[in-house]
Amino acid sequence: MSLNIIVCAKQVMDPETPLSAFHVDEAAKRVLPAQGIPPVVNGFCENAVEAALKIKEAAGDATITIISLGNNFVMDVMKKPLSMGADQMILIQDPAAENLDALGTATVLSKAIEKIGTVDIVICGQQASDWDNAHVPLGISEMLGMACLSEARSIDLGDGTVTVASSRSDGYDVFEAPLPCLITVSNEIGEPRYPTLRGIMQASRKSPETWTLNDLDLSESDVSPVLTLSELFIPASNRQCEIIEGEDDADSGRLLALKLREEKII
Amino acid sequence: MSEIIIFAEIDGDGLHSTAGELISAGKKLAADTGNVVSAALIGGNQDLASQLISLGADKVYLANDDAIQKGVADAYLAALHKICINAEPTVVITSKTPIGRAVGPRLAYRLGSGIAQDCMDVSVDGDSGRVTATRPVYGGNAMAKFTFADKDPQVVIMRLKAFEALEPDSSRSGEVIEFELSLDDSDIKSKLVETVKEESEGVRLEDAAVIVGMGRGLGGPAPFSQLEELAKIFNGAVGASRAVCDAGWLDHSYQIGLTGKTVTPDVYITVGISGASQHMAGCSSSKNIVAINKDGDANIFKEASFGVVGDWEKVLPAFTETARELLES
Ligand SMILES: Cc1cc2nc3c(=O)[nH]c(=O)nc-3n(C[C@H](O)[C@H](O)[C@H](O)COP(=O)(O)OP(=O)(O)OC[C@H]3O[C@@H](n4cnc5c(N)ncnc54)[C@H](O)[C@@H]3O)c2cc1C
Ligand SMILES: Cc1cc2nc3c(=O)[nH]c(=O)nc-3n(C[C@H](O)[C@H](O)[C@H](O)COP(=O)(O)OP(=O)(O)OC[C@H]3O[C@@H](n4cnc5c(N)ncnc54)[C@H](O)[C@@H]3O)c2cc1C
């Protein structure tokens, strides 16, 4: 039996963008794109692609479909999951999707998954590194009535079931759920593989399908926000660092300890 | 009267430390809205219910069902959903614990309402009377305020330790309502198969008053023993950045940050950590941050109150030795 796996992957600003290049337009409530730094596929989403590829390898026969919702996709960036080995990709692009909240985002993604048809496993990143909501996938599972296992550090496919381990502060829990199931993955699932030359060549010959809200029978009113962004700003740091300088590094270390003692910190 | 419901979690035989924090968050909103603060205690008992009242809850829904399995979100979600259908709260608050951060959002999606994740603060918007939540976005590089539209319940997931619990006061009074759940099998899709403990020795990171943080700047796993030596002087613990855990130098239970643990020690001594916003998200509420880093422009110096710009291999041994002498004298 061939498995249908869907991976939701999001294009985000590079989280390694230096603070000096990170700017906010407070009036427009927008983070400005960093000059000269291309966006990336969200890190946890790359982990999700890796998890899907591992499942495919174990199962033998599976189709991996990547879906992404956004505007201003950079094709070279978004093709990475295909270069890694995913089979196909659907990009949902619509100006009406510019100001969605998480409920709206989950609504669009779950409609897209329904449109794709039979699905056994949906894999998402645990969190997007821009808006850090870490719950759009939980919304998808609710809307599709699927079992939901979050923050997986390992995934094992059984016969019609899936077993997932999730880290806890003092160890890990192992859960089991029936398919179809939605799983979010943490970085502990494993480093995303590097695309091979062959993978890159194959991806270059694939062109992603593009859908709009209309293709999903959704109108703007179906995705009107229940949470509105009212302010966006860069927080001011109020700490002043006192740099301790000795004659050499070892002396600085010694003086630092003395200073902390003097300040009754240690 | 409208209610604010907080999801009170249980830890072992007692209340989870977040239960009191959430009541305090609820009371802050209640002061402006006149709502009562109720606690949903799922899988608890009368004694825990009384403790919630002494922490400030006006009402406790005590709900039990055989289907509730510790650690499994599905049953808590189904229970909280039933309580909400019945009580029609305007606000639901859960904590960003593994269960709370699964249950809160799923409840909101089930009810078609809004969610504010990882909140540092909540208040009531003067114009609309709706909740405004303050939360970091972009890994903490920016802060955002979100205001809920008209749909209830407004679901807020609080960052751990964002609020302080009240001192328990047994003279506080409140009502305990035994809530009939009768959960259905179809409510619970997943089951917990096994819980594996990976005991690390010594003080728990979350409880340590002094933490020594290990960063990628240490170049490999070997220096861990030197950091541990320093931590031991203060009866503290060693934590790490994600770079260190991803490299496999330490396992992920050491990770501090946005996707690791949130710690609030008296002193956090970072060694070879650059101070990325995602790391600081887990430790910025430390009373004092101390930095040892060879790069004077590193972001950590914007967060630290004391620091040395230098090579840790030279700075750390002298620091440790002096600290030991000072503490022994
Ligand atoms: C211009 C702009 C205006 C905004 N205004 C608001 C607002 O008014 N109110 C508000 O609440 N939010 C607003 N947002 C934030 C936006 O709603 C979030 O980006 C969205 O809800 C998804 O949340 P997240 O990115 O934090 O995803 P998370 O929940 O953190 O994502 C987890 C996982 O879900 C999947 N996923 C999430 N999003 C996508 C996607 N687009 N495509 C594919 N997979 C995905 C991925 O697997 C990802 O790893 C705004 C964003 C922008 C850019
Ligand atoms: C969605 C997301 C979530 C994340 N969550 C987390 C998280 O929970 N926790 C976390 O920590 N990170 C997290 N990160 C990663 C984070 O962005 C940083 O990459 C990470 O914190 C860097 O770790 P570091 O400071 O140890 O390493 P680096 O940034 O590489 O810094 C090493 C530092 O060591 C210094 N150094 C080098 N040699 C020496 C020497 N000889 N002596 C003294 N100093 C020296 C350097 O000057 C440098 O400042 C997350 C990232 C994303 C995108």
XYZ file of C-alpha atoms and ligand atoms in Angstrom:
701
model
C 0.000 0.000 0.000
C 1.361 3.359 -0.979
C 1.436 6.006 1.736
C 0.407 9.589 1.175
C 2.495 11.960 3.232
C 1.968 15.698 3.293
C 4.546 18.082 4.677
C 3.616 21.694 5.443
C 6.639 23.902 4.899
C 6.865 27.650 5.340
C 9.210 30.234 3.864
C 10.556 32.505 6.598
C 13.101 35.250 7.110
C 16.494 33.684 7.907
C 16.503 33.380 11.727
C 20.279 33.871 11.681
C 19.745 37.403 10.352
C 22.041 39.581 12.484
C 20.226 41.931 14.841
C 21.809 44.870 13.021
C 19.850 43.876 9.893
C 16.568 43.249 11.713
C 14.189 46.192 11.381
C 10.549 46.768 12.196
C 8.218 49.315 10.645
C 6.187 50.049 13.764
C 3.525 52.087 11.993
C 2.842 49.394 9.407
C 3.365 46.637 12.031
C 5.693 44.799 9.678
C 9.108 43.204 9.984
C 11.090 44.540 7.040
C 12.853 41.989 4.840
C 16.568 41.977 5.661
C 18.577 43.595 2.878
C 20.591 41.069 0.896
C 19.720 38.090 3.118
C 17.504 35.579 1.291
C 14.653 33.853 3.126
C 14.935 30.176 4.067
C 12.667 27.194 4.503
C 11.745 27.214 8.204
C 14.226 24.977 10.072
C 11.665 22.730 11.734
C 9.930 22.327 8.347
C 13.189 21.007 6.897
C 13.253 18.564 9.814
C 9.677 17.608 8.802
C 10.821 16.921 5.232
C 13.648 14.775 6.591
C 11.181 12.839 8.767
C 8.939 12.244 5.756
C 11.868 10.982 3.680
C 12.862 8.560 6.453
C 9.302 7.230 6.631
C 9.272 6.828 2.867
C 12.545 4.909 2.979
C 11.195 2.615 5.700
C 7.815 2.087 4.029
C 9.236 1.563 0.551
C 6.360 3.145 -1.279
C 5.137 6.646 -0.486
C 4.365 9.980 -2.100
C 5.554 13.117 -0.347
C 3.689 16.304 -1.197
C 4.924 19.640 0.126
C 2.386 22.400 0.649
C 3.155 25.979 1.467
C 1.054 29.078 1.923
C 2.588 32.480 1.435
C 3.367 35.410 -0.718
C 6.633 36.399 -2.366
C 7.959 32.849 -2.649
C 11.594 32.638 -3.710
C 11.678 29.602 -5.977
C 15.336 28.725 -5.364
C 14.569 28.601 -1.655
C 11.270 26.781 -1.807
C 12.587 24.066 -4.085
C 14.888 22.756 -1.364
C 12.395 20.116 -0.102
C 12.084 18.851 -3.680
C 15.876 18.704 -4.002
C 15.986 16.760 -0.767
C 13.712 14.168 -2.359
C 10.058 15.168 -1.961
C 7.875 14.194 -4.904
C 5.723 17.233 -5.557
C 4.867 20.674 -4.286
C 1.826 22.900 -4.084
C 2.168 26.603 -3.424
C -0.876 28.512 -2.220
C -0.515 32.149 -3.135
C -3.183 34.770 -2.772
C -3.107 38.476 -1.943
C -6.152 37.853 0.248
C -3.966 35.612 2.398
C -1.592 38.440 3.304
C -2.988 39.215 6.762
C -4.131 35.832 7.984
C -3.997 34.862 11.629
C -3.256 31.314 12.741
C -6.903 30.225 12.485
C -7.015 31.476 8.909
C -3.683 29.841 8.081
C -4.840 26.488 9.463
C -8.135 26.824 7.584
C -6.376 27.319 4.241
C -3.863 24.523 4.822
C -6.499 22.024 5.930
C -8.671 22.848 2.911
C -5.657 22.228 0.699
C -5.017 18.874 2.370
C -8.677 17.912 1.856
C -8.375 18.847 -1.807
C -5.328 16.623 -2.223
C -7.465 13.686 -1.126
C -6.478 10.612 0.851
C -3.789 11.378 3.360
C -2.114 9.042 5.827
C 0.307 11.335 7.595
C 0.658 15.110 7.782
C 4.023 16.266 9.089
C 4.698 19.834 10.185
C 7.478 21.691 11.912
C 6.788 22.304 15.586
C 7.131 26.048 15.175
C 7.778 28.703 12.528
C 10.782 30.846 13.407
C 9.064 34.106 12.435
C 5.730 34.242 14.271
C 6.551 31.419 16.691
C 2.927 30.359 17.147
C 3.665 26.651 17.292
C 0.012 25.739 16.860
C -1.077 26.002 13.215
C -0.568 22.203 12.860
C -2.734 21.560 15.927
C -5.438 23.560 14.159
C -5.065 21.464 11.024
C -5.506 18.262 13.027
C -8.648 19.645 14.681
C -10.129 20.731 11.374
C -9.411 17.402 9.702
C -10.410 15.368 12.768
C -7.034 13.617 12.838
C -5.074 12.319 15.779
C -2.355 14.776 16.743
C 1.072 14.045 18.215
C 3.337 17.011 18.742
C 7.055 17.694 19.098
C 8.240 14.304 17.887
C 11.876 13.348 18.294
C 11.321 10.005 16.583
C 8.575 8.491 14.438
C 7.973 4.779 13.836
C 5.343 3.573 11.495
C 3.346 0.495 12.499
C 0.478 -1.288 10.813
C -2.132 1.461 10.546
C -0.614 3.170 13.549
C 2.260 5.456 14.310
C 4.483 5.641 17.385
C 6.118 8.904 18.354
C 8.509 9.895 21.130
C 8.367 13.461 22.490
C 10.926 15.003 24.814
C 9.944 15.998 28.334
C 12.020 17.942 30.836
C 13.299 14.749 32.449
C 13.150 12.228 29.628
C 10.582 11.378 26.986
C 7.059 10.051 26.491
C 6.124 7.532 23.816
C 2.680 7.854 22.219
C 0.750 5.763 19.761
C -2.048 6.912 17.460
C -3.997 5.501 14.535
C -3.520 6.788 10.993
C -4.349 9.271 9.614
C -2.314 11.305 12.039
C -0.758 14.750 12.164
C 2.715 14.938 13.652
C 4.840 17.978 14.448
C 8.579 17.439 14.687
C 11.335 19.020 16.737
C 14.942 19.387 15.590
C 15.778 16.256 17.594
C 14.263 14.182 14.791
C 17.527 14.621 12.914
C 19.440 16.998 10.667
C 17.850 17.570 7.284
C 19.900 15.867 4.575
C 21.830 17.901 2.027
C 20.329 17.843 -1.451
C 22.418 15.704 -3.806
C 23.354 16.941 -7.261
C 20.899 14.444 -8.696
C 18.196 15.710 -6.357
C 18.832 19.283 -7.429
C 18.640 18.297 -11.108
C 15.376 16.438 -10.549
C 13.888 19.332 -8.608
C 14.815 21.760 -11.336
C 12.592 19.832 -13.725
C 9.587 19.920 -11.382
C 7.321 22.922 -11.372
C 5.166 23.436 -8.299
C 1.439 23.717 -8.763
C -0.060 27.021 -7.597
C -3.425 27.395 -5.982
C -5.405 30.413 -4.819
C -8.110 30.671 -2.137
C -10.628 30.391 -4.939
C -9.281 26.941 -5.856
C -10.029 25.910 -2.282
C -13.569 27.315 -2.317
C -12.560 29.860 0.274
C -13.393 33.546 0.283
C -11.773 36.270 2.327
C -14.623 36.177 4.856
C -13.886 32.499 5.614
C -10.497 33.493 6.922
C -11.184 36.807 8.675
C -8.921 37.153 11.733
C -10.004 36.387 15.289
C -6.749 37.853 16.611
C -5.397 41.189 15.426
C -1.872 42.440 15.579
C -2.132 45.757 17.426
C 1.542 46.603 18.028
C 4.938 45.395 16.830
C 8.230 46.736 18.172
C 11.813 45.855 18.996
C 12.152 45.461 22.761
C 14.651 47.726 24.448
C 17.295 46.014 26.540
C 17.689 47.801 29.843
C 20.804 45.992 30.971
C 24.108 47.820 31.031
C 27.069 45.512 30.893
C 30.112 46.317 32.963
C 33.144 44.847 31.198
C 35.823 43.673 33.618
C 39.349 44.148 32.281
C 42.465 42.815 33.947
C 46.097 42.660 32.860
C 45.362 39.528 30.846
C 42.464 37.092 30.350
C 43.243 35.104 33.500
C 43.420 38.292 35.552
C 40.065 39.401 34.097
C 38.569 36.082 35.191
C 39.894 36.589 38.705
C 38.624 40.183 38.866
C 35.223 39.087 37.560
C 34.817 36.685 40.478
C 35.870 39.400 42.941
C 33.424 41.856 41.374
C 30.516 39.402 41.547
C 31.337 38.792 45.195
C 31.512 42.517 45.918
C 28.083 42.949 44.308
C 26.819 40.034 46.437
C 25.862 38.151 43.278
C 27.845 35.073 44.286
C -21.279 36.352 35.802
C -18.786 35.621 33.049
C -15.835 33.489 33.852
C -12.165 33.232 33.183
C -11.147 29.581 33.272
C -7.606 28.550 33.982
C -6.435 25.008 33.236
C -4.822 23.810 36.463
C -2.346 21.031 35.818
C -1.256 18.347 38.237
C 2.333 17.324 38.855
C 2.768 14.044 40.726
C 0.440 14.209 43.732
C 0.307 17.990 43.899
C -0.632 20.980 41.816
C 1.759 21.958 39.048
C 3.670 25.129 39.904
C 1.949 26.895 37.003
C -1.541 26.540 38.514
C -1.011 29.439 40.909
C 0.685 31.516 38.202
C -2.349 31.156 35.935
C -4.738 32.125 38.727
C -2.696 35.312 39.186
C -2.895 36.038 35.441
C -6.645 35.420 35.550
C -7.044 37.732 38.547
C -5.256 40.521 36.703
C -7.841 40.326 33.906
C -10.700 39.832 36.361
C -9.797 43.052 38.166
C -10.670 44.953 34.974
C -13.613 42.884 33.795
C -15.327 41.829 37.008
C -15.194 38.191 35.916
C -14.766 35.345 38.345
C -11.662 33.186 38.063
C -12.437 29.482 37.848
C -9.991 26.622 37.686
C -10.551 23.476 35.649
C -9.029 20.659 37.678
C -9.108 17.557 35.531
C -8.184 14.294 37.198
C -7.763 15.882 40.639
C -9.321 15.672 44.072
C -10.972 17.810 46.781
C -7.668 18.544 48.466
C -6.146 19.982 45.283
C -9.372 21.914 44.682
C -9.014 23.544 48.117
C -5.416 24.423 47.305
C -6.590 26.196 44.151
C -9.049 28.208 46.190
C -6.363 29.179 48.657
C -4.301 30.365 45.660
C -7.153 32.666 44.646
C -9.607 30.683 42.494
C -13.256 31.672 43.020
C -14.553 28.412 41.646
C -13.117 24.990 40.824
C -14.507 22.521 38.315
C -13.435 19.161 39.626
C -13.744 16.735 36.746
C -12.799 13.069 36.762
C -13.110 10.261 34.294
C -11.439 6.884 33.907
C -10.409 7.837 30.383
C -8.029 10.509 31.660
C -4.489 9.292 31.218
C -1.677 11.419 32.593
C 0.346 13.038 29.856
C -2.218 12.506 27.077
C -3.590 15.778 25.745
C -6.700 14.306 24.090
C -8.584 13.554 27.308
C -7.736 16.884 28.960
C -8.821 18.622 25.784
C -12.131 16.767 25.628
C -12.740 17.529 29.309
C -11.870 21.218 29.039
C -13.998 21.463 25.911
C -17.005 20.075 27.807
C -16.448 22.461 30.697
C -16.227 25.395 28.271
C -19.388 24.428 26.383
C -21.119 24.443 29.735
C -19.586 27.515 31.380
C -19.090 29.685 28.264
C -16.003 31.453 29.599
C -14.799 34.660 27.974
C -11.149 33.723 28.539
C -9.301 30.418 28.933
C -5.712 30.423 30.164
C -3.343 27.477 29.939
C 0.364 27.262 30.568
C 3.116 26.625 28.006
C 3.782 23.175 29.472
C 3.758 20.141 27.135
C 0.087 19.490 27.972
C -1.000 23.135 28.270
C 0.484 24.150 24.931
C -1.280 21.253 23.207
C -4.640 21.618 24.944
C -5.043 25.425 24.812
C -4.635 25.888 21.062
C -6.613 22.773 20.147
C -9.488 23.997 22.325
C -9.493 27.346 20.513
C -9.447 25.720 17.070
C -12.262 23.399 18.140
C -14.310 26.433 19.166
C -13.177 28.660 16.283
C -11.660 31.332 18.513
C -8.291 33.076 18.777
C -5.108 31.987 20.514
C -2.186 33.974 21.872
C 0.829 31.723 22.446
C 3.780 32.161 24.840
C 2.441 35.324 26.493
C 4.575 37.386 28.847
C 1.687 39.619 29.908
C -2.041 40.069 29.481
C -4.274 43.094 29.970
C -7.716 44.321 29.041
C -7.945 46.748 26.125
C -9.684 49.870 27.436
C -11.657 50.546 24.254
C -12.918 47.121 23.309
C -12.838 45.361 26.661
C -11.053 42.492 24.882
C -7.852 40.838 26.032
C -4.540 42.154 24.747
C -1.628 39.732 24.976
C 2.052 40.625 24.785
C 4.303 38.003 23.277
C 7.717 37.750 21.654
C 7.861 36.938 17.936
C 10.764 36.389 15.545
C 12.579 34.403 18.203
C 12.380 37.339 20.611
C 13.847 39.874 18.195
C 10.498 41.657 18.245
C 7.591 41.957 20.654
C 3.992 41.956 19.508
C 0.703 42.873 21.101
C -2.319 41.003 19.840
C -5.918 41.885 20.611
C -8.709 39.343 20.413
C -11.676 39.937 18.123
C -15.228 39.266 19.300
C -15.150 35.484 19.380
C -14.994 33.770 22.808
C -13.234 32.133 24.506
C -10.064 34.149 24.105
C -7.389 31.513 24.649
C -4.135 32.616 26.218
C -1.095 30.374 26.693
C 1.186 31.849 29.332
C 4.934 31.533 29.387
C 6.107 29.743 32.532
C 6.858 32.094 35.416
C 5.387 35.123 33.607
C 3.169 35.632 36.671
C 3.861 34.909 40.307
C 1.503 32.738 42.313
C -0.147 34.335 45.344
C 0.827 33.137 48.797
C -1.667 30.371 49.658
C -4.274 31.687 52.087
C -6.627 29.076 53.506
C -9.092 31.766 54.603
C -9.990 32.408 50.936
C -13.348 30.944 50.019
C -14.640 29.457 46.809
C -16.986 26.924 45.353
C -16.095 23.416 44.205
C -18.310 22.016 41.460
C -18.072 18.325 40.666
C -18.347 18.243 36.920
C -19.744 15.181 35.179
C -17.553 14.373 32.159
C -18.592 10.988 30.746
C -15.939 11.056 28.051
C -16.456 9.037 24.940
C -13.884 6.670 23.437
C -13.929 8.743 20.268
C -12.627 11.701 22.299
C -9.293 9.989 22.771
C -7.300 9.062 19.705
C -3.780 8.737 21.053
C -2.441 6.809 23.994
C 0.672 7.009 26.110
C 2.684 3.833 25.698
C 5.661 4.549 27.878
C 7.327 7.253 29.955
C 11.102 7.096 29.980
C 13.082 9.017 32.595
C 16.539 10.187 31.679
C 17.764 11.192 35.084
C 20.579 13.655 35.063
C 22.435 13.833 38.335
C 22.494 16.854 40.572
C 20.290 19.914 40.690
C 17.497 20.309 38.129
C 18.076 23.200 35.724
C 14.647 24.635 36.482
C 15.425 24.730 40.217
C 19.054 25.857 40.142
C 19.916 29.227 41.680
C 23.147 29.331 39.686
C 23.475 28.061 36.126
C 26.615 27.835 34.026
C 25.783 27.935 30.316
C 27.846 26.087 27.736
C 28.063 27.528 24.218
C 29.501 26.538 20.868
C 32.507 28.736 21.649
C 33.856 25.947 23.869
C 34.709 24.030 20.729
C 33.707 20.529 21.825
C 32.245 18.406 24.618
C 35.431 18.137 26.704
C 35.160 21.474 28.588
C 31.863 20.300 30.111
C 33.739 18.988 33.142
C 35.212 22.431 33.785
C 31.778 24.030 33.666
C 30.424 21.344 35.949
C 33.233 22.034 38.386
C 32.230 25.703 38.475
C 28.534 24.878 38.860
C 29.298 22.529 41.764
C 30.902 25.331 43.771
C 27.502 27.039 43.886
C 25.470 23.835 44.048
C 24.234 24.895 40.627
C 23.646 23.212 37.287
C 25.029 23.288 33.750
C 22.797 24.288 30.836
C 23.602 24.771 27.155
C 22.721 26.483 23.904
C 20.973 24.632 21.128
C 24.160 24.690 19.043
C 25.824 22.562 21.735
C 22.904 20.111 21.895
C 22.493 19.868 18.121
C 26.202 19.086 17.832
C 25.629 16.190 20.225
C 28.048 17.519 22.868
C 25.214 17.352 25.415
C 21.736 15.899 25.120
C 18.729 18.121 24.565
C 17.623 18.072 28.193
C 20.367 20.662 28.765
C 18.987 23.096 26.205
C 17.926 26.535 27.414
C 15.863 28.759 25.149
C 12.789 29.242 23.054
C 12.619 25.565 22.170
C 14.350 24.357 25.321
C 13.922 25.094 28.996
C 12.966 28.404 30.571
C 15.168 29.152 33.550
C 15.182 31.993 36.066
C 18.288 31.566 38.237
C 19.819 34.254 40.433
C 22.948 34.081 38.303
C 23.410 32.753 34.805
C 27.073 32.529 33.808
C 27.390 32.060 30.051
C 30.617 30.773 28.547
C 31.099 30.933 24.769
C 27.433 31.718 24.119
C 26.667 34.464 21.586
C 23.305 35.401 23.099
C 21.007 34.733 20.116
C 17.474 35.931 20.810
C 16.174 32.340 20.728
C 18.598 31.435 23.497
C 17.817 34.531 25.548
C 14.089 33.705 25.304
C 14.750 30.976 27.860
C 16.914 32.901 30.306
C 16.300 36.631 30.002
C 14.434 36.670 33.320
C 17.567 35.560 35.181
C 18.371 38.064 37.940
C 21.955 38.481 36.746
C 23.583 37.386 33.526
C 27.357 37.130 33.357
C 29.173 36.677 30.048
C 32.543 35.243 29.088
C 33.016 35.629 25.343
C 35.957 36.564 23.153
C 33.862 38.788 20.893
C 33.084 42.138 22.505
C 30.342 42.749 19.931
C 28.467 39.552 20.781
C 24.829 40.125 21.640
C 25.282 38.483 25.037
C 26.966 41.673 26.272
C 23.730 43.551 25.597
C 21.960 41.202 28.007
C 24.617 40.659 30.649
C 25.279 42.908 33.615
C 28.923 41.828 34.017
C 31.301 40.306 31.534
C 34.788 39.570 30.359
C 35.856 39.861 26.741
C 38.426 37.107 26.444
C 39.315 33.511 25.717
C 37.377 31.188 28.015
C 40.349 28.809 28.262
C 42.227 31.492 30.171
C 39.332 33.326 31.847
C 37.388 30.379 33.206
C 40.039 28.564 35.287
C 41.016 31.802 37.048
C 37.372 32.709 37.599
C 36.578 29.266 39.005
C 39.572 29.246 41.293
C 38.854 32.707 42.671
C 35.164 31.915 43.124
C 36.082 28.770 45.055
C 38.431 30.684 47.350
C 35.805 33.370 47.958
C 33.070 30.897 48.777
C 35.267 28.866 51.065
C 36.577 31.819 53.028
C 1.821 40.571 7.028
C 1.430 39.699 8.180
C 0.389 40.082 9.017
C 0.009 39.276 10.084
N -1.034 39.657 10.877
C -1.445 38.846 11.871
C -2.568 39.178 12.675
O -3.198 40.221 12.510
N -2.925 38.336 13.671
C -2.242 37.181 13.884
O -2.605 36.449 14.788
N -1.165 36.844 13.157
C -0.760 37.633 12.151
N 0.320 37.278 11.388
C 1.047 36.034 11.681
C 0.505 34.889 10.858
O -0.830 34.739 11.196
C 1.288 33.614 11.153
O 2.422 33.603 10.342
C 0.468 32.381 10.879
O -0.594 32.330 11.786
C 1.245 31.111 11.044
O 1.790 31.066 12.338
P 3.299 30.698 12.499
O 3.962 31.215 11.308
O 3.762 31.157 13.812
O 3.238 29.116 12.404
P 3.477 27.935 13.488
O 2.200 27.582 14.065
O 4.586 28.311 14.398
O 3.974 26.897 12.424
C 4.200 25.534 12.756
C 4.229 24.714 11.503
O 2.996 24.843 10.786
C 3.243 24.800 9.380
N 2.899 26.097 8.784
C 2.592 27.258 9.425
N 2.351 28.226 8.524
C 2.511 27.683 7.304
C 2.410 28.171 5.975
N 2.092 29.438 5.720
N 2.645 27.309 4.949
C 2.968 26.033 5.177
N 3.083 25.510 6.419
C 2.859 26.320 7.455
C 4.728 24.524 9.227
O 4.926 23.140 9.180
C 5.297 25.106 10.514
O 6.538 24.537 10.854
C 0.706 38.075 10.329
C 1.774 37.702 9.497
C 2.139 38.499 8.436
C 3.281 38.074 7.542
C 13.154 28.431 15.744
C 14.491 28.433 16.448
C 14.538 28.032 17.763
C 15.752 28.055 18.450
N 15.745 27.684 19.763
C 16.895 27.780 20.458
C 16.931 27.452 21.857
O 15.925 27.026 22.447
N 18.096 27.600 22.516
C 19.242 28.049 21.902
O 20.270 28.162 22.581
N 19.243 28.338 20.593
C 18.106 28.205 19.857
N 18.134 28.481 18.522
C 19.456 28.715 17.866
C 19.998 30.117 18.033
O 19.497 30.930 16.989
C 21.541 30.112 17.950
O 21.938 29.526 16.732
C 22.239 29.380 19.102
O 21.707 29.790 20.343
C 23.728 29.641 19.057
O 24.391 28.949 20.083
P 25.769 29.477 20.671
O 25.614 30.827 21.255
O 26.308 28.407 21.555
O 26.718 29.484 19.381
P 27.282 30.672 18.505
O 26.235 31.613 18.112
O 28.109 30.036 17.467
O 28.219 31.465 19.505
C 29.452 31.008 19.966
C 30.104 32.158 20.719
O 31.286 31.700 21.317
C 32.251 32.734 21.243
N 33.587 32.100 21.295
C 34.223 31.365 20.353
N 35.423 30.965 20.789
C 35.574 31.448 22.041
C 36.611 31.370 23.010
N 37.734 30.706 22.763
N 36.415 32.012 24.163
C 35.274 32.702 24.426
N 34.250 32.797 23.552
C 34.409 32.176 22.367
C 31.990 33.428 19.939
O 32.445 34.764 19.998
C 30.461 33.354 19.844
O 29.839 34.513 20.350
C 16.936 28.465 17.807
C 16.878 28.854 16.476
C 15.684 28.834 15.779
C 15.658 29.271 14.368
